[in-house]
PDB file of C-alpha atoms in Angstrom:
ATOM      1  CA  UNK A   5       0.000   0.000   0.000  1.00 50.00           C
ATOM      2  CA  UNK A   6       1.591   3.421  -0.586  1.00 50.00           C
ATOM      3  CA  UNK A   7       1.970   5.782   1.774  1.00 54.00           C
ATOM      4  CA  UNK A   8      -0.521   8.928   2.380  1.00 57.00           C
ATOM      5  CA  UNK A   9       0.163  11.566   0.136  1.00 54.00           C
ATOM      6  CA  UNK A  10       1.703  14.086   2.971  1.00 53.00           C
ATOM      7  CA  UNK A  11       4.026  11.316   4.244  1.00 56.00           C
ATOM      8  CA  UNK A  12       4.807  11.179   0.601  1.00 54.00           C
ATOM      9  CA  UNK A  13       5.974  15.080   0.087  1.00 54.00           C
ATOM     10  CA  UNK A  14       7.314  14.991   4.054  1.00 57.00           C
ATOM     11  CA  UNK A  15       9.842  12.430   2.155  1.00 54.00           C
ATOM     12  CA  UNK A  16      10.556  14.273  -1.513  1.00 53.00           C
ATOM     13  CA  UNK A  17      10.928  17.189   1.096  1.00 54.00           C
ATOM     14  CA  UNK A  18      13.569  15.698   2.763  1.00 54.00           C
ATOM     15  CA  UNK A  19      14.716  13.910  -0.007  1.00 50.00           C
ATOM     16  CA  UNK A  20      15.704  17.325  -2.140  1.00 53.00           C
ATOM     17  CA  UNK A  21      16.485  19.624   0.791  1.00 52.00           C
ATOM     18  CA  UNK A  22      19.757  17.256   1.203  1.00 49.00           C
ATOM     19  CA  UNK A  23      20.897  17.297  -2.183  1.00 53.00           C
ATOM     20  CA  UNK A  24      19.548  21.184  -2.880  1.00 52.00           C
ATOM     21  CA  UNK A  25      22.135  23.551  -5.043  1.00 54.00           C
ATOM     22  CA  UNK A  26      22.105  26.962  -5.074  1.00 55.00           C
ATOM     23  CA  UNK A  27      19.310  27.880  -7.624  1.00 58.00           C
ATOM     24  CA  UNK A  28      18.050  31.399  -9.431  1.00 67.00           C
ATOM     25  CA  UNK A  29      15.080  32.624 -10.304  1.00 76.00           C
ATOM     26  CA  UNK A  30      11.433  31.188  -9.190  1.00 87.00           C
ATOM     27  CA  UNK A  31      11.612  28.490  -6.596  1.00 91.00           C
ATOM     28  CA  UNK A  32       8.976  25.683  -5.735  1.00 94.00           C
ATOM     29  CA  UNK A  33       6.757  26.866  -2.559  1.00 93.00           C
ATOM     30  CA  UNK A  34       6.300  23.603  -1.403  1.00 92.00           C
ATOM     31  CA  UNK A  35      10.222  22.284  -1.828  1.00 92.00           C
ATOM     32  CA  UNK A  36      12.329  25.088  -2.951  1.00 90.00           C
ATOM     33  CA  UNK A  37      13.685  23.933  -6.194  1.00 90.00           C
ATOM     34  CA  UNK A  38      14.118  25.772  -9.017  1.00 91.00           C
ATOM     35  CA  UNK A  39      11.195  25.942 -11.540  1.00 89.00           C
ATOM     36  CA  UNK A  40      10.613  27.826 -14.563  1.00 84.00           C
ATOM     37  CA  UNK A  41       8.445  30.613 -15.903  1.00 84.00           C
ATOM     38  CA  UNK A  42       6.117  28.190 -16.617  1.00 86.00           C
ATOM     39  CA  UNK A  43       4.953  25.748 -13.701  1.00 91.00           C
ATOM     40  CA  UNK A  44       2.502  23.825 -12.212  1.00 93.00           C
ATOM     41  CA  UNK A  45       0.243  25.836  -9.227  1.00 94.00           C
ATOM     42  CA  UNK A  46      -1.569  24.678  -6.143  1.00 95.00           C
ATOM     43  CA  UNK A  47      -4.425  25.789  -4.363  1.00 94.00           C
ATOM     44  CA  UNK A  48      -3.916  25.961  -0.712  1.00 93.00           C
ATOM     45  CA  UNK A  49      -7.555  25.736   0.235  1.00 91.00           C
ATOM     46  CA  UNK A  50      -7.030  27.417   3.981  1.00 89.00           C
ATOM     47  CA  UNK A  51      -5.433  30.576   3.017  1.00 89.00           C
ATOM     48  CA  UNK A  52      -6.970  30.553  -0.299  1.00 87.00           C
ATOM     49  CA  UNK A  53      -3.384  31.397  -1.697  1.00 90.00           C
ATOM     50  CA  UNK A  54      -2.249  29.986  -5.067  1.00 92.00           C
ATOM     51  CA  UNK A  55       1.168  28.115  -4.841  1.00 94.00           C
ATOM     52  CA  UNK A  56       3.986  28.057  -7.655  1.00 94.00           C
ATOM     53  CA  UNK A  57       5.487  24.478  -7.591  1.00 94.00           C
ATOM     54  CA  UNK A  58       7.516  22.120  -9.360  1.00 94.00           C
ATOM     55  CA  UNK A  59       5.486  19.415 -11.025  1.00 92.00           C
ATOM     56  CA  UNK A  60       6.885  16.546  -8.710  1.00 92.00           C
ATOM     57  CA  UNK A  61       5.034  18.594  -5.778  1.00 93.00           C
ATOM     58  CA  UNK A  62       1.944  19.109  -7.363  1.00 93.00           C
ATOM     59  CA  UNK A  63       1.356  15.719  -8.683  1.00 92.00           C
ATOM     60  CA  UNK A  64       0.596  15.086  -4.649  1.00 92.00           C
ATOM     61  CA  UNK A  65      -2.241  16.730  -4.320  1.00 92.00           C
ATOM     62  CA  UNK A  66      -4.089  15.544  -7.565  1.00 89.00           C
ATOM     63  CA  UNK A  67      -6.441  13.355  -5.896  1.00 82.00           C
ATOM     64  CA  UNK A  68      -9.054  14.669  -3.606  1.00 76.00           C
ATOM     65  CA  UNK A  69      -8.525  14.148   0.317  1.00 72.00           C
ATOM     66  CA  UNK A  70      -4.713  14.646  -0.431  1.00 73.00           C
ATOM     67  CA  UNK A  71      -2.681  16.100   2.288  1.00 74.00           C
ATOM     68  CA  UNK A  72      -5.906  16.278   4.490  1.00 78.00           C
ATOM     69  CA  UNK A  73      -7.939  17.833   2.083  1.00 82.00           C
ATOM     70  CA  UNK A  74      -5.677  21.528   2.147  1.00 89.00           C
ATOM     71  CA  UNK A  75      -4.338  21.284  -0.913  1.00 93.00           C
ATOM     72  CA  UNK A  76      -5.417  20.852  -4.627  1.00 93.00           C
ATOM     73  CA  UNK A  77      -3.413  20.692  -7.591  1.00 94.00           C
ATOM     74  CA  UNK A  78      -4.551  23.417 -10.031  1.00 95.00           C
ATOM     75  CA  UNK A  79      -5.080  20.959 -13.565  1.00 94.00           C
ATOM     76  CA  UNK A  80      -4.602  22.309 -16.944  1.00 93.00           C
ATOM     77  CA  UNK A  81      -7.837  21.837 -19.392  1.00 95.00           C
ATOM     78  CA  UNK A  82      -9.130  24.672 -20.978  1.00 97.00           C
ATOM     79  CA  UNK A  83     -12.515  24.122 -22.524  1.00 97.00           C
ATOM     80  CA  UNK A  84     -14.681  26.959 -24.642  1.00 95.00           C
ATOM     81  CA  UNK A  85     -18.872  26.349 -24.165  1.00 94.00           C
ATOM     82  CA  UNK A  86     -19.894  27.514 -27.620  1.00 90.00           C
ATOM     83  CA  UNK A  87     -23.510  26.706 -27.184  1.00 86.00           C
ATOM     84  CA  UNK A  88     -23.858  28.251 -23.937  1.00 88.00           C
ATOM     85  CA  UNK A  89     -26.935  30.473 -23.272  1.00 87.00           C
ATOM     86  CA  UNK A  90     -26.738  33.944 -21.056  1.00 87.00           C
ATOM     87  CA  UNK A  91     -29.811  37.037 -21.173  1.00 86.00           C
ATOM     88  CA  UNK A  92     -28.482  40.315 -20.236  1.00 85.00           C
ATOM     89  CA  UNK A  93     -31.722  40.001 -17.718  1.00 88.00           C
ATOM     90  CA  UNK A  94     -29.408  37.043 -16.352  1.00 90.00           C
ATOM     91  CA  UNK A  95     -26.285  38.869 -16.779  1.00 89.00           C
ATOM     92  CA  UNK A  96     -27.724  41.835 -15.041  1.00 89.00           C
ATOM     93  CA  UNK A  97     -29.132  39.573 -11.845  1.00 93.00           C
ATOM     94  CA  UNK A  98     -25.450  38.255 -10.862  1.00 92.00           C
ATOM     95  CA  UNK A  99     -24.636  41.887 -10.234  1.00 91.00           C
ATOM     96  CA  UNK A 100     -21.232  42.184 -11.882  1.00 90.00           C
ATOM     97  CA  UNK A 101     -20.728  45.650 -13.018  1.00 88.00           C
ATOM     98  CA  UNK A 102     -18.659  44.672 -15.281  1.00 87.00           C
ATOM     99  CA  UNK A 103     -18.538  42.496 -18.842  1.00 87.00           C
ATOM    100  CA  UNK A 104     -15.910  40.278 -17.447  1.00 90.00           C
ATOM    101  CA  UNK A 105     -15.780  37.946 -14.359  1.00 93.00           C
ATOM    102  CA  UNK A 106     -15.132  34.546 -13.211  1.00 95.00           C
ATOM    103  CA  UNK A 107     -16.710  32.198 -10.811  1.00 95.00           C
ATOM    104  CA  UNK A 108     -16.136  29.745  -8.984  1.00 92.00           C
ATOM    105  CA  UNK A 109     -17.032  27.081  -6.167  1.00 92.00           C
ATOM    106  CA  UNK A 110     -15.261  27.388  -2.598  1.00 90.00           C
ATOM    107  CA  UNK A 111     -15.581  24.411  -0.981  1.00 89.00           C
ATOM    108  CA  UNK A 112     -15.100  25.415   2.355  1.00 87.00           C
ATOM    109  CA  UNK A 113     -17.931  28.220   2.053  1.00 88.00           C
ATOM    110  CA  UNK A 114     -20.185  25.974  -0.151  1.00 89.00           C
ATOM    111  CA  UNK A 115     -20.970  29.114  -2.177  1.00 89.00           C
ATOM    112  CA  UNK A 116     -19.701  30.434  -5.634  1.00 91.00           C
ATOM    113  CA  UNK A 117     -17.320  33.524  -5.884  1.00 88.00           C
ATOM    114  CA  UNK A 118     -17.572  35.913  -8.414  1.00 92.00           C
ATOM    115  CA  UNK A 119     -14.174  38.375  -9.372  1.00 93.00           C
ATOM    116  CA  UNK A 120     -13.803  40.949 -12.236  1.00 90.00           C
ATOM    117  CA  UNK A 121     -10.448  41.650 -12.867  1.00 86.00           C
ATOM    118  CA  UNK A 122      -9.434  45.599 -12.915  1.00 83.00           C
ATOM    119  CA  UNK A 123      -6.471  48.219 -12.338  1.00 83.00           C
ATOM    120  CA  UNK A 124      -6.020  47.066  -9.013  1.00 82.00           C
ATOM    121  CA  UNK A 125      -6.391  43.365  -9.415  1.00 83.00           C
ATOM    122  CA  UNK A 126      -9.102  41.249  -8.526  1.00 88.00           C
ATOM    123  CA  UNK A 127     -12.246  42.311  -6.968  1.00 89.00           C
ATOM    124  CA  UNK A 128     -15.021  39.851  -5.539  1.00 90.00           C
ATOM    125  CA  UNK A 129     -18.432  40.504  -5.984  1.00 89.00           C
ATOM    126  CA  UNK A 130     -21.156  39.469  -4.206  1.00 86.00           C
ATOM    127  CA  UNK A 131     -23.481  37.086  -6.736  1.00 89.00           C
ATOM    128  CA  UNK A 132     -26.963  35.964  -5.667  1.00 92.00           C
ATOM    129  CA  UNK A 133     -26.735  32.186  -5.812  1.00 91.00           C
ATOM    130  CA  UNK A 134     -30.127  32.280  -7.049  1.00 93.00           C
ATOM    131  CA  UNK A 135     -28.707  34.093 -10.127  1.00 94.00           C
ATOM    132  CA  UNK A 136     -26.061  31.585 -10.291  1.00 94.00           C
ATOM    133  CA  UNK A 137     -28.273  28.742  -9.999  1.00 93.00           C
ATOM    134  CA  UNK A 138     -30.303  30.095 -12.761  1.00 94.00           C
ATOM    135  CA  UNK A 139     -27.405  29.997 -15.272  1.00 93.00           C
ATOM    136  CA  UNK A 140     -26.130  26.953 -14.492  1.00 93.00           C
ATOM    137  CA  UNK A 141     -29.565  25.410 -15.030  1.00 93.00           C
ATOM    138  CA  UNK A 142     -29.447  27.258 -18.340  1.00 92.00           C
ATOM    139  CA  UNK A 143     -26.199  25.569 -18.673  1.00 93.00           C
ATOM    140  CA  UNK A 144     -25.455  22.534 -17.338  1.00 93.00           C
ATOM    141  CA  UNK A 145     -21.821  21.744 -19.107  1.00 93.00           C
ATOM    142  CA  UNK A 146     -20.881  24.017 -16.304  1.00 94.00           C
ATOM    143  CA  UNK A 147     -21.184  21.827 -13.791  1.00 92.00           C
ATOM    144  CA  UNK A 148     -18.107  19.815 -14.632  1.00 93.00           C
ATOM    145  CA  UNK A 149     -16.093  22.745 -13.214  1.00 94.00           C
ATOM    146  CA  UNK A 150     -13.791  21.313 -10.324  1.00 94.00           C
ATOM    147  CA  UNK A 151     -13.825  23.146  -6.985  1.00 93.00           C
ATOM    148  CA  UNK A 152     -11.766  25.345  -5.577  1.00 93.00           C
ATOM    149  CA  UNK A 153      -9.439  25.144  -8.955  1.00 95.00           C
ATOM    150  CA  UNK A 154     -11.039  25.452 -12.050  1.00 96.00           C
ATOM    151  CA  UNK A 155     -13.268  28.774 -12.853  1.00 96.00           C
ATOM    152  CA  UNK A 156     -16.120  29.686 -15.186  1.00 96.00           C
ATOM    153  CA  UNK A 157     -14.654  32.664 -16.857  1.00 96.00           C
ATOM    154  CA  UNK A 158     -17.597  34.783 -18.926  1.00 94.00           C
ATOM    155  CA  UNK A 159     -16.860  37.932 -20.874  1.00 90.00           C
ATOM    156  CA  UNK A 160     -19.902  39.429 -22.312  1.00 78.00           C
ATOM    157  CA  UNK A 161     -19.976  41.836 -25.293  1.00 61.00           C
ATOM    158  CA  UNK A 162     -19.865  45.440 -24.736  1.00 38.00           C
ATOM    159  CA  UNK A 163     -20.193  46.837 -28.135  1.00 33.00           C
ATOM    160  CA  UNK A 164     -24.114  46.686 -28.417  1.00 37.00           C
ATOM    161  CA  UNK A 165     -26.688  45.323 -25.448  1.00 39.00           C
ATOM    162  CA  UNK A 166     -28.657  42.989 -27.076  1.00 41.00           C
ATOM    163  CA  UNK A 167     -32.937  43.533 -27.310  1.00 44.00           C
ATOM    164  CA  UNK A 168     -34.884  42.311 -24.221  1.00 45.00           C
ATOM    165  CA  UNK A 169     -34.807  38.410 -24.250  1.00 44.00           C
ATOM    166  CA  UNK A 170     -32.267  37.887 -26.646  1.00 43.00           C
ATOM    167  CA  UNK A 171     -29.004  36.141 -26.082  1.00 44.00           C
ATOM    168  CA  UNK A 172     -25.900  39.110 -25.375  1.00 52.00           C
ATOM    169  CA  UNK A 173     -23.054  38.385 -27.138  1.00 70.00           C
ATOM    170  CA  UNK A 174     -20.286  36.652 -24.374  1.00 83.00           C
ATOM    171  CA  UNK A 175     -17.803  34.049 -24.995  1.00 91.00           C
ATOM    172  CA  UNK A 176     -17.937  31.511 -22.084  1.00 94.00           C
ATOM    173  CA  UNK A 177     -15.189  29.413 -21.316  1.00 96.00           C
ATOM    174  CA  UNK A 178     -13.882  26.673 -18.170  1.00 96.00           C
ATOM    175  CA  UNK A 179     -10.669  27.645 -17.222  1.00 97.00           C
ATOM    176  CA  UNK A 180      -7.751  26.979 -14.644  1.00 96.00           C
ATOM    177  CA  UNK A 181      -7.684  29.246 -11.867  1.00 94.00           C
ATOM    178  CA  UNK A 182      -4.149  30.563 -12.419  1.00 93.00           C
ATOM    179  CA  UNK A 183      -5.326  31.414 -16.012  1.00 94.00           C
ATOM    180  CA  UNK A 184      -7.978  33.541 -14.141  1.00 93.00           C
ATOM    181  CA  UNK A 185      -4.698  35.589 -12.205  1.00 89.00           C
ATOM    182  CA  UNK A 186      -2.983  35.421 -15.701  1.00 90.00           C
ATOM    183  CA  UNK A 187      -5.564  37.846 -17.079  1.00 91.00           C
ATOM    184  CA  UNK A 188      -5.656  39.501 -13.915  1.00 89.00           C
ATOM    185  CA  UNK A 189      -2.087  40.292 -14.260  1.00 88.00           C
ATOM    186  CA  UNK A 190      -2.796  42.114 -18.209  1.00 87.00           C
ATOM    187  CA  UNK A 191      -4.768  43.936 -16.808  1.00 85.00           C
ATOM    188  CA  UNK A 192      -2.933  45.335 -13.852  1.00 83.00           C
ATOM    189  CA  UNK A 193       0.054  45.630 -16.366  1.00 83.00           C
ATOM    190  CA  UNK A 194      -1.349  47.625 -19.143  1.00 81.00           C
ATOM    191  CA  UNK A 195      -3.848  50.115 -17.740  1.00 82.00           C
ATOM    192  CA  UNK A 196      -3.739  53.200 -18.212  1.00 81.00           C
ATOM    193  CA  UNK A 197      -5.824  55.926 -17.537  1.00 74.00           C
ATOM    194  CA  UNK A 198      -9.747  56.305 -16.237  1.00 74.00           C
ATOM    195  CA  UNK A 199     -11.121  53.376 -18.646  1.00 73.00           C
ATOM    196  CA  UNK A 200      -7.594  51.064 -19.249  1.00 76.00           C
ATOM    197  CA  UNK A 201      -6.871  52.781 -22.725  1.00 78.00           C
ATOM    198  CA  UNK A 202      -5.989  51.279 -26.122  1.00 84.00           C
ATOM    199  CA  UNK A 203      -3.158  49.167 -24.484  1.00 84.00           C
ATOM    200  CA  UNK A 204      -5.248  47.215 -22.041  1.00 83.00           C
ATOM    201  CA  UNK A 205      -8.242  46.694 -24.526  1.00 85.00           C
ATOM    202  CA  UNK A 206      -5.076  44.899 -27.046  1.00 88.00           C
ATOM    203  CA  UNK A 207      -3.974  42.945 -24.344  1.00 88.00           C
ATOM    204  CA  UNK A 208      -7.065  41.343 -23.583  1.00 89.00           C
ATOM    205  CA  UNK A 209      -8.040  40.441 -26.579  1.00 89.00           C
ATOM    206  CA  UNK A 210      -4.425  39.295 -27.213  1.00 91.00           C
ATOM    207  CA  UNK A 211      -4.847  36.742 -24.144  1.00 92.00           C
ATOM    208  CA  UNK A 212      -8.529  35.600 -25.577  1.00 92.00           C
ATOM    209  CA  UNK A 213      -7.261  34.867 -28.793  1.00 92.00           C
ATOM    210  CA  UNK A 214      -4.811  32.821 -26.982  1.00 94.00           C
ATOM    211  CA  UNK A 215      -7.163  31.221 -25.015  1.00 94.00           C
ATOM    212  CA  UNK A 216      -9.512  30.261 -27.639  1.00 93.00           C
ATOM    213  CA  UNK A 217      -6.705  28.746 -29.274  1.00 95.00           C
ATOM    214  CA  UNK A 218      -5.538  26.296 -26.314  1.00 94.00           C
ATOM    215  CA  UNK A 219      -9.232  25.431 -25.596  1.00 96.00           C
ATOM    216  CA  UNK A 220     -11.366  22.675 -26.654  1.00 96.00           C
ATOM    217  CA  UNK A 221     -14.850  23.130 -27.892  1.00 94.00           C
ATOM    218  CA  UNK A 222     -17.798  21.667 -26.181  1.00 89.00           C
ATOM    219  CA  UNK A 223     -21.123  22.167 -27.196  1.00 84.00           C
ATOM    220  CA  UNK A 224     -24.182  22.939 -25.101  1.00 69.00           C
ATOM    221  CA  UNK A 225     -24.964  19.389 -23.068  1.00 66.00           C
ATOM    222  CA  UNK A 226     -27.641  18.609 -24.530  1.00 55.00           C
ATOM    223  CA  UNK A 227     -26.089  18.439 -28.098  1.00 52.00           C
ATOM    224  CA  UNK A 228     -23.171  16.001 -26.565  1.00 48.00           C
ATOM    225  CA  UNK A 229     -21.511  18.633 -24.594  1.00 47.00           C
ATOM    226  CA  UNK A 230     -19.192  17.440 -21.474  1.00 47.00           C
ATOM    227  CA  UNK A 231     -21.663  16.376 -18.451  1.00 42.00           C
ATOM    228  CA  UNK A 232     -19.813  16.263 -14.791  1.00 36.00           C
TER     229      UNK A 232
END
């Protein structure tokens, strides 16, 4: 039988911090070796704080219960919902005053977040969970969003509001959570000025392009769509 996952990384812990060299740049959180620009994150579910670590670490807390249940590794799909269904009325009732936010499920609170991202990072806002409810019912591919580590990330289109009823223009995608403080981080980058100027507008759509490219197309569930 193999030992508990903790006992596992109390050993790997051990294990490097005998044969560590001195290393540069970013370091692993969990057991201080060197990792790249690119790494693997994990959610430490307590603190709410998003971890940088090396891929050994995080491959520990990929199964649920691991460690206790405190930490989660953050995974990597990226899915776009191209039939998914959202009214400005519906829009409107989550009460983000914004076009752009994400959601997701704590765990610990049993409730869903909400955060639009902004000049001075990311803001929660305080969604009905009626509201929420009401989408999701509108859209049940949603519900194969993990906990705690996967988001529903929503950008509605701000060019024209759409006529009473009628579907608003929005992309709607599932996303990791660190891609969540990726676009946080544009934005908190490249604003400028009272309404985030030319520069900020490029850079998001610079990261949605991107994103639509790495993501995977799922249809609305009941055309085949990804059920949870």
């Amino acid at each position: 039988m193999s030992p508990p996952a903790g006992r596992r990384f109390d050993a790997l812990h051990r294990a490097r911090r005998t044969e560590r060299q001195p290393v540069s740049g970013p370091r692993c959180e969990m057991c201080v070796e060197g990792i790249g620009e690119r790494h693997a994150h994990v959610v430490d579910l307590e603190s709410r704080r998003l971890l940088c670590t090396c891929r050994p670490c995080s491959y520990l807390f990929v199964t649920d219960g691991a460690a206790a249940g405190r930490y989660r590794a953050v995974p990597e799909r990226h899915l776009r919902f191209t039939g998914a269904r959202l009214s400005p009325q519906q829009w409107d009732e989550l009460r983000v005053p914004v076009g752009l936010a994400f959601f997701f499920h704590n765990s610990r609170t049993g409730s869903t977040a909400a955060f639009y991202p902004g000049p001075a990072g990311a803001t929660e806002a305080e969604v009905p969970e009626q509201a929420w409810e009401a989408v999701r019912a509108a859209n049940p591919e949603l519900a194969v969003a993990e906990p705690d580590v996967e988001a529903v990330l929503i950008a509605a289109g701000t060019a024209q509001r759409a006529e009473p009823g009628e579907p608003e223009d929005f992309e709607c995608f599932l996303v990791p959570v660190d891609t969540c403080y990726e676009l946080v981080g544009v934005l908190r980058a490249q604003w400028r000025g009272f309404d985030g100027g030319s520069e900020v507008r490029a850079g998001i759509e610079r990261f949605f392009t991107g994103l639509r490219g790495r993501s995977r197309e799922v249809p609305a569930a009941g055309d085949g769509g990804v059920r949870a």
